[in-house]
Amino acid sequence: MAFDLAIVGLGVIGGNLALNMQERGIRPVCFDQDPGKLQRLAREGPRTAASLEEAIAGLSRPRIVLLCLPAGPTIDHLLRRLRPLLEAGDVIVDAANSHFEDTRRRAEELGAVGIGFLGLGLSGGASGARHGACFMAGGSSAAWRTVRPYFLAVAARANGRPCAAWLGSDGAGHFAKMVHNGIEYALMELIAEAHAFLERLLGCSAEEAAALFGRWNEGELGSYLLEITGNILRRADPITGRPILEVVEDSAGHKGTGKWASIAALELGVAAPTLIEGFGARLASADGRGRRSRATGWPEAKVERPDPGSVPPILEQALLAAHIASFTQGFELMAAGSRRFGWKTDLARLARVWRGGCIIRARLLDRFVPALARRNEEGGVLATPWLADRLRRSVVDLRRTVGFAARAGLPVPCLASALAWLEMMHTPRLHTALVQAQRDYFGAHGVRRTDRRGCYHLDGTRV
Ligand code: 6PG
């Protein structure tokens, strides 16, 4: 029997994808260097191979190889091993969180020998891989047509459509996954800041905060991250019986993709401060000892306790505004990547794909699908009717929330940066005229004037 595709790497993603595929009538042959993993998977049904060569030899043509390995040198190593075993027309899919520049390089190298290469952004973790993930593909469109049926079959579905799409050539899929993670970092931080507000300023218990998040999750703010936050807050520590958050250390880690998103935004000249803050807050959370030692003597903020009845709706609206800001910044970053690398990514398609299976799935994305289709009209996404209307109403509550948090000494970096960004995006004349004047004053860089064309120095001479 010839197999449909080979899955290489049987960690949580590879193993679960194999089971998901098997359940849908797809025949994968699976390989991992670790015999223990091979045996465990074989017990659940999927066929395994004792070597990479054996796995490839068992494939029908064109041969498809799905790599579910850690990003980095492991992928290059595997590609070197695979090259002599494959031929023109075969397809390799890299499902790791690879850097999009690596994917661009690999696509070019393999394309030169006729092997299709797809960089596949995959979101949804172990349970997504098992029951329906979100797939963001980049690479040759012919290669995507070859593998498409398999990924559509194991993708999550949202509004009746599978959450898997091709987004452009070479690195487009991995770039989209990087942007996804930039947004992921921001939304996680925003929700954590809202929780801190409830806990520290309102004195909410974990149970009360969970109930609130559960309620918000029913409305416009509904999202996977909000849902899991409620679940986490309701959890008790099995060791001590205390609410689980009380025993979790506060230094937040990362594996790099949020950092890449920040770097890409800076390099492409996209203002994405909320995404960058999402990463920055994790960095600032490091060094708990230092923070604890500096806390003594730090001026205490004395504020009135907010009215517990009025805060939840205000905070909900503040979160809504900040979520809209985060998603918009992410889509702008994707648009800039697409422009720079010639991907012609359909942003509405990306929003559609993010509606299911992935970590940032959220009801708001239903609103972004039509908004992104009108992105090139004056004012862009933020000026489209639904988003503009919601922002006008919710920004008022975002101002209140950030103001209150500032007076209370509560750090809310993502909420604050979303607010500053939104204010700037809606200000006809900004303070940055002074920055321009300063640049010319000490650096003779010249300024463009409001009253005539051309570039001038502050002394009125032309540059
Ligand atoms: C997903 C996640 C996932 C992510 C890890 C690690 O979409 O399933 O984004 O791919 O990379 O959860 O993220 P950290 O950088 O926070 O460790």
Coordinates of N, CA and C in Angstrom, one line a residue, residues 115-294:
I115 N 11.9 20.9 -6.4 CA 11.1 20.4 -5.2 C 10.3 21.5 -4.6
G116 N 9.0 21.3 -4.5 CA 8.1 22.3 -3.9 C 8.3 22.4 -2.4
F117 N 8.4 23.6 -1.9 CA 8.6 23.8 -0.4 C 7.5 24.7 0.1
L118 N 6.9 24.3 1.2 CA 5.9 25.1 1.8 C 6.2 25.4 3.2
G119 N 6.2 26.7 3.6 CA 6.4 27.0 5.0 C 5.0 27.1 5.6
L120 N 4.7 26.3 6.5 CA 3.3 26.2 7.0 C 3.2 26.7 8.4
G121 N 2.6 27.8 8.6 CA 2.3 28.3 9.9 C 1.2 27.4 10.5
L122 N 1.4 26.9 11.7 CA 0.4 26.0 12.3 C 0.1 26.6 13.6
S123 N -1.2 26.8 13.9 CA -1.5 27.2 15.2 C -2.6 26.4 15.8
G124 N -2.6 26.2 17.2 CA -3.6 25.5 17.8 C -3.0 24.4 18.8
G125 N -1.7 24.3 18.8 CA -1.1 23.4 19.8 C -1.5 22.0 19.6
A126 N -1.3 21.2 20.6 CA -1.5 19.7 20.6 C -3.0 19.4 20.2
S127 N -3.9 20.1 20.9 CA -5.3 19.8 20.7 C -5.8 20.3 19.3
G128 N -5.2 21.4 18.8 CA -5.5 21.7 17.4 C -5.0 20.7 16.4
A129 N -3.8 20.2 16.6 CA -3.3 19.2 15.7 C -4.2 17.9 15.7
R130 N -4.7 17.6 16.9 CA -5.5 16.4 17.0 C -6.9 16.6 16.5
H131 N -7.5 17.8 16.8 CA -8.9 17.9 16.4 C -9.3 19.0 15.4
G132 N -8.3 19.7 14.9 CA -8.5 20.8 14.0 C -7.7 22.0 14.3
A133 N -6.7 22.2 13.4 CA -5.8 23.3 13.6 C -6.0 24.4 12.6
C134 N -5.2 25.5 12.7 CA -5.3 26.6 11.7 C -4.0 26.5 10.9
F135 N -4.1 26.5 9.6 CA -2.9 26.4 8.7 C -2.7 27.6 7.9
M136 N -1.5 28.2 7.9 CA -1.2 29.4 7.1 C -0.1 29.0 6.2
A137 N -0.4 28.8 4.9 CA 0.7 28.2 4.0 C 1.3 29.3 3.1
G138 N 2.6 29.1 2.9 CA 3.3 30.0 2.0 C 4.3 29.1 1.2
G139 N 4.5 29.5 -0.1 CA 5.4 28.7 -0.9 C 4.8 28.6 -2.3
S140 N 5.2 27.6 -3.1 CA 4.7 27.5 -4.4 C 3.3 27.1 -4.4
S141 N 2.5 27.8 -5.3 CA 1.0 27.6 -5.3 C 0.7 26.1 -5.8
A142 N 1.6 25.7 -6.7 CA 1.4 24.3 -7.2 C 1.6 23.3 -6.1
A143 N 2.6 23.5 -5.3 CA 2.9 22.6 -4.1 C 1.7 22.7 -3.2
W144 N 1.1 23.8 -3.0 CA -0.1 23.9 -2.1 C -1.3 23.1 -2.7
R145 N -1.4 23.2 -4.0 CA -2.5 22.4 -4.6 C -2.4 21.0 -4.4
T146 N -1.1 20.5 -4.4 CA -0.8 19.1 -4.1 C -1.2 18.6 -2.7
V147 N -0.9 19.5 -1.7 CA -1.1 19.0 -0.3 C -2.4 19.5 0.2
R148 N -3.1 20.5 -0.4 CA -4.2 21.2 0.1 C -5.3 20.2 0.7
P149 N -5.7 19.1 -0.1 CA -6.8 18.3 0.5 C -6.5 17.7 1.8
Y150 N -5.2 17.4 2.1 CA -4.9 16.8 3.4 C -5.0 17.8 4.5
F151 N -4.6 19.1 4.2 CA -4.7 20.1 5.3 C -6.1 20.6 5.5
L152 N -6.8 20.7 4.4 CA -8.2 21.1 4.6 C -9.0 20.1 5.4
A153 N -8.6 18.8 5.3 CA -9.3 17.7 6.0 C -9.0 17.8 7.5
V154 N -7.8 18.2 7.9 CA -7.5 18.2 9.3 C -7.6 19.6 9.9
A155 N -8.1 20.6 9.2 CA -8.1 22.0 9.7 C -9.4 22.1 10.5
A156 N -9.3 23.1 11.4 CA -10.5 23.5 12.2 C -11.5 24.1 11.2
R157 N -12.7 24.3 11.5 CA -13.7 24.9 10.6 C -14.3 26.1 11.4
A158 N -14.5 27.2 10.6 CA -15.2 28.3 11.2 C -16.2 28.8 10.2
N159 N -17.4 29.1 10.6 CA -18.4 29.5 9.7 C -18.5 28.5 8.5
G160 N -18.3 27.3 8.8 CA -18.5 26.2 7.8 C -17.3 26.1 6.8
R161 N -16.2 26.9 7.0 CA -15.1 26.8 6.1 C -13.8 26.4 6.8
P162 N -13.0 25.5 6.1 CA -11.8 25.1 6.8 C -10.8 26.2 7.0
C163 N -10.1 26.2 8.1 CA -9.2 27.3 8.4 C -7.8 26.9 7.9
A164 N -7.7 26.9 6.6 CA -6.4 26.6 6.0 C -6.3 27.4 4.7
A165 N -5.3 28.1 4.5 CA -5.2 28.9 3.2 C -3.8 29.2 2.8
W166 N -3.6 29.3 1.5 CA -2.4 29.7 0.9 C -2.3 31.3 0.9
L167 N -1.2 31.9 1.4 CA -1.2 33.3 1.6 C -0.2 34.0 0.7
G168 N 0.6 33.2 -0.1 CA 1.6 33.9 -1.0 C 2.8 33.0 -1.1
S169 N 3.7 33.4 -1.9 CA 4.9 32.6 -2.1 C 5.9 32.6 -0.9
D170 N 6.9 31.8 -1.1 CA 8.0 31.5 -0.1 C 7.6 31.7 1.4
G171 N 8.0 32.9 2.0 CA 7.8 33.0 3.5 C 6.5 33.5 4.0
A172 N 5.5 33.6 3.1 CA 4.2 34.3 3.5 C 3.5 33.6 4.6
G173 N 3.6 32.2 4.6 CA 2.9 31.5 5.7 C 3.5 31.7 7.0
H174 N 4.9 31.6 7.0 CA 5.6 31.7 8.3 C 5.6 33.2 8.8
F175 N 5.5 34.1 7.8 CA 5.4 35.5 8.2 C 4.0 35.7 8.9
A176 N 3.0 35.1 8.3 CA 1.6 35.2 8.9 C 1.6 34.6 10.3
K177 N 2.3 33.5 10.5 CA 2.3 32.9 11.8 C 3.1 33.7 12.8
M178 N 4.1 34.4 12.3 CA 4.9 35.3 13.2 C 4.0 36.5 13.6
V179 N 3.2 37.0 12.7 CA 2.3 38.1 13.0 C 1.2 37.6 14.0
H180 N 0.7 36.4 13.7 CA -0.3 35.8 14.6 C 0.3 35.8 16.0
N181 N 1.6 35.4 16.2 CA 2.1 35.3 17.5 C 2.4 36.7 18.1
G182 N 2.7 37.7 17.3 CA 2.8 39.1 17.8 C 1.5 39.5 18.4
I183 N 0.4 39.2 17.7 CA -1.0 39.5 18.2 C -1.3 38.7 19.4
E184 N -0.9 37.4 19.4 CA -1.1 36.5 20.5 C -0.5 37.1 21.8
Y185 N 0.8 37.6 21.7 CA 1.5 38.1 22.8 C 0.7 39.4 23.4
A186 N 0.2 40.2 22.4 CA -0.5 41.4 22.8 C -1.8 41.1 23.5
L187 N -2.6 40.2 23.0 CA -3.9 39.8 23.5 C -3.7 39.2 24.9
M188 N -2.7 38.3 25.0 CA -2.5 37.7 26.3 C -2.1 38.7 27.4
E189 N -1.3 39.6 27.0 CA -0.9 40.7 28.0 C -2.1 41.6 28.3
L190 N -2.9 41.9 27.3 CA -4.1 42.8 27.6 C -5.0 42.1 28.6
I191 N -5.2 40.8 28.4 CA -6.1 40.1 29.3 C -5.5 40.0 30.7
A192 N -4.2 39.8 30.7 CA -3.6 39.7 32.1 C -3.6 41.1 32.8
E193 N -3.5 42.2 32.0 CA -3.6 43.5 32.6 C -5.1 43.7 33.1
A194 N -6.1 43.3 32.3 CA -7.4 43.4 32.8 C -7.7 42.6 34.1
H195 N -7.1 41.5 34.1 CA -7.2 40.7 35.3 C -6.6 41.3 36.5
A196 N -5.4 41.9 36.3 CA -4.7 42.6 37.4 C -5.6 43.8 37.9
F197 N -6.2 44.5 37.0 CA -7.1 45.6 37.4 C -8.2 45.0 38.3
L198 N -8.8 43.9 37.9 CA -9.9 43.4 38.6 C -9.5 42.9 40.0
E199 N -8.3 42.3 40.0 CA -7.8 41.7 41.3 C -7.3 42.7 42.2
R200 N -6.4 43.6 41.7 CA -5.8 44.5 42.6 C -6.6 45.8 42.9
L201 N -7.4 46.3 42.0 CA -8.1 47.5 42.2 C -9.5 47.2 42.7
L202 N -10.1 46.1 42.2 CA -11.5 45.8 42.7 C -11.5 44.8 43.8
G203 N -10.4 44.1 44.0 CA -10.4 43.0 45.0 C -11.1 41.8 44.6
C204 N -11.3 41.6 43.3 CA -12.0 40.4 42.8 C -11.3 39.1 43.1
S205 N -12.0 38.1 43.5 CA -11.4 36.8 43.7 C -11.2 36.1 42.3
A206 N -10.4 35.0 42.3 CA -10.2 34.3 41.0 C -11.6 33.9 40.4
E207 N -12.4 33.4 41.3 CA -13.7 32.9 40.9 C -14.6 34.1 40.3
E208 N -14.5 35.2 40.9 CA -15.3 36.4 40.4 C -14.8 36.9 39.1
A209 N -13.4 36.9 39.0 CA -12.8 37.4 37.7 C -13.2 36.4 36.6
A210 N -13.1 35.1 37.0 CA -13.4 34.0 36.0 C -14.9 34.2 35.5
A211 N -15.8 34.5 36.4 CA -17.2 34.7 36.0 C -17.3 35.9 35.0
L212 N -16.6 36.9 35.3 CA -16.6 38.1 34.4 C -16.0 37.8 33.0
F213 N -14.9 37.1 33.0 CA -14.3 36.8 31.7 C -15.3 35.9 30.9
G214 N -15.9 35.0 31.7 CA -16.9 34.1 31.0 C -18.0 34.9 30.4
R215 N -18.5 35.9 31.1 CA -19.6 36.8 30.6 C -19.1 37.6 29.3
W216 N -17.9 38.1 29.4 CA -17.4 38.9 28.3 C -17.2 37.9 27.1
N217 N -16.9 36.7 27.4 CA -16.6 35.8 26.3 C -17.9 35.5 25.5
E218 N -19.0 35.8 26.1 CA -20.3 35.6 25.4 C -20.5 36.7 24.4
G219 N -19.9 37.8 24.5 CA -20.2 39.0 23.7 C -19.2 39.2 22.6
E220 N -19.1 40.5 22.2 CA -18.2 40.9 21.1 C -16.7 40.6 21.3
L221 N -16.4 40.5 22.6 CA -15.0 40.2 22.9 C -14.6 38.7 22.9
G222 N -15.6 37.9 22.6 CA -15.4 36.4 22.7 C -14.2 36.0 22.0
S223 N -13.4 35.2 22.7 CA -12.2 34.7 22.1 C -11.7 33.4 22.8
Y224 N -10.8 32.7 22.2 CA -10.3 31.5 22.8 C -9.4 31.9 24.0
L225 N -8.7 33.0 23.9 CA -7.8 33.4 25.0 C -8.6 33.8 26.3
L226 N -9.8 34.4 26.0 CA -10.6 34.8 27.1 C -11.2 33.6 27.8
E227 N -11.6 32.7 26.9 CA -12.2 31.4 27.4 C -11.2 30.7 28.3
I228 N -10.0 30.5 27.8 CA -9.0 29.7 28.6 C -8.6 30.5 29.9
T229 N -8.6 31.8 29.9 CA -8.3 32.6 31.1 C -9.3 32.2 32.2
G230 N -10.6 32.2 31.8 CA -11.6 31.8 32.8 C -11.3 30.4 33.4
N231 N -11.0 29.5 32.5 CA -10.7 28.1 32.9 C -9.5 28.1 33.9
I232 N -8.5 28.9 33.5 CA -7.2 28.9 34.4 C -7.6 29.4 35.8
L233 N -8.4 30.5 35.8 CA -8.7 31.2 37.1 C -9.5 30.3 38.0
R234 N -10.3 29.4 37.3 CA -11.1 28.5 38.2 C -10.3 27.3 38.7
R235 N -9.1 27.2 38.2 CA -8.3 26.0 38.6 C -7.7 26.1 40.0
A236 N -7.7 25.0 40.7 CA -7.0 25.0 42.0 C -5.7 24.2 41.8
D237 N -4.7 24.6 42.6 CA -3.4 24.0 42.5 C -3.5 22.6 43.1
P238 N -3.2 21.5 42.4 CA -3.4 20.2 42.9 C -2.4 19.9 44.1
I239 N -1.4 20.7 44.2 CA -0.4 20.4 45.3 C -0.8 21.1 46.6
T240 N -1.2 22.4 46.5 CA -1.5 23.1 47.7 C -3.0 23.4 47.9
G241 N -3.8 23.2 46.9 CA -5.2 23.5 46.9 C -5.5 25.0 46.7
R242 N -4.4 25.8 46.6 CA -4.7 27.3 46.4 C -5.1 27.6 45.0
P243 N -5.7 28.8 44.8 CA -5.9 29.2 43.4 C -4.6 29.1 42.6
I244 N -4.7 28.5 41.4 CA -3.5 28.2 40.7 C -2.6 29.4 40.4
L245 N -3.2 30.5 40.1 CA -2.3 31.7 39.8 C -1.4 32.1 40.9
E246 N -1.8 31.8 42.1 CA -1.0 32.2 43.3 C 0.3 31.5 43.3
V247 N 0.4 30.3 42.7 CA 1.6 29.6 42.8 C 2.5 29.6 41.5
V248 N 2.0 30.4 40.5 CA 2.7 30.5 39.3 C 3.7 31.7 39.3
E249 N 4.9 31.5 39.0 CA 5.9 32.6 39.0 C 5.6 33.6 37.9
D250 N 5.9 34.9 38.2 CA 5.4 35.9 37.3 C 6.4 36.3 36.1
S251 N 7.6 35.7 36.0 CA 8.5 36.0 34.9 C 8.0 35.2 33.7
A252 N 7.5 36.0 32.6 CA 6.9 35.3 31.5 C 8.0 35.0 30.4
G253 N 8.0 33.8 29.9 CA 9.0 33.4 28.9 C 8.5 33.6 27.5
H254 N 9.3 33.2 26.6 CA 9.0 33.3 25.1 C 9.9 32.4 24.3
K255 N 9.5 32.0 23.1 CA 10.3 31.2 22.3 C 10.8 32.0 21.1
G256 N 10.5 33.2 21.0 CA 11.1 34.0 19.9 C 10.2 34.6 18.9
T257 N 9.0 34.0 18.6 CA 8.2 34.5 17.5 C 7.7 35.9 17.7
G258 N 7.3 36.2 19.0 CA 6.8 37.6 19.3 C 8.0 38.6 19.1
K259 N 9.2 38.2 19.4 CA 10.3 39.1 19.2 C 10.5 39.3 17.7
W260 N 10.4 38.2 17.0 CA 10.6 38.4 15.5 C 9.5 39.4 15.0
A261 N 8.3 39.3 15.5 CA 7.2 40.2 15.0 C 7.6 41.6 15.3
S262 N 8.1 41.9 16.5 CA 8.5 43.2 16.9 C 9.6 43.7 15.9
I263 N 10.6 42.9 15.7 CA 11.7 43.3 14.9 C 11.2 43.5 13.4
A264 N 10.4 42.7 12.9 CA 9.8 42.9 11.6 C 9.1 44.2 11.5
A265 N 8.3 44.5 12.5 CA 7.5 45.8 12.5 C 8.5 46.9 12.4
L266 N 9.6 46.9 13.2 CA 10.5 48.0 13.2 C 11.2 48.0 11.9
E267 N 11.6 46.9 11.3 CA 12.4 46.9 10.1 C 11.5 47.3 8.9
L268 N 10.2 47.0 8.9 CA 9.3 47.3 7.8 C 8.7 48.7 8.0
G269 N 9.0 49.4 9.1 CA 8.5 50.7 9.4 C 7.0 50.7 9.7
V270 N 6.5 49.7 10.4 CA 5.1 49.7 10.8 C 5.0 50.0 12.3
A271 N 4.1 51.0 12.6 CA 3.9 51.3 14.0 C 3.0 50.2 14.6
A272 N 3.6 49.3 15.4 CA 2.9 48.2 16.0 C 3.2 48.2 17.5
P273 N 3.0 49.4 18.2 CA 3.5 49.5 19.6 C 2.8 48.5 20.5
T274 N 1.6 48.1 20.3 CA 0.9 47.2 21.2 C 1.5 45.8 21.1
L275 N 1.8 45.4 19.9 CA 2.5 44.1 19.7 C 3.9 44.1 20.3
I276 N 4.6 45.2 20.1 CA 5.9 45.3 20.7 C 5.8 45.3 22.2
E277 N 4.8 46.0 22.8 CA 4.7 46.0 24.3 C 4.3 44.6 24.8
G278 N 3.6 43.9 24.0 CA 3.2 42.5 24.4 C 4.5 41.7 24.7
F279 N 5.5 41.9 23.8 CA 6.8 41.2 24.0 C 7.6 41.9 25.1
G280 N 7.6 43.3 25.1 CA 8.3 44.1 26.1 C 7.9 43.8 27.5
A281 N 6.6 43.5 27.7 CA 6.1 43.3 29.1 C 6.7 41.9 29.6
R282 N 6.9 41.0 28.6 CA 7.5 39.7 29.1 C 8.9 39.9 29.5
L283 N 9.6 40.8 28.7 CA 11.0 41.1 29.1 C 11.1 41.8 30.4
A284 N 10.1 42.8 30.6 CA 10.1 43.5 31.9 C 9.8 42.7 33.1
S285 N 9.1 41.5 32.8 CA 8.7 40.7 33.9 C 9.9 39.8 34.5
A286 N 11.0 39.8 33.7 CA 12.1 39.0 34.2 C 12.7 39.6 35.4
D287 N 13.6 39.0 36.1 CA 14.3 39.6 37.2 C 13.4 39.9 38.4
G288 N 12.7 38.9 38.8 CA 11.8 39.2 40.0 C 12.5 39.6 41.2
R289 N 13.7 39.1 41.4 CA 14.5 39.5 42.6 C 14.7 41.0 42.6
G290 N 15.2 41.5 41.5 CA 15.4 42.9 41.4 C 14.2 43.7 41.6
R291 N 13.1 43.3 41.0 CA 11.8 44.0 41.2 C 11.4 44.1 42.7
R292 N 11.6 42.9 43.3 CA 11.2 42.8 44.8 C 12.0 43.7 45.6
S293 N 13.3 43.8 45.3 CA 14.2 44.6 46.1 C 14.0 46.1 45.9
R294 N 13.6 46.5 44.7 CA 13.3 47.9 44.5 C 11.9 48.4 45.0

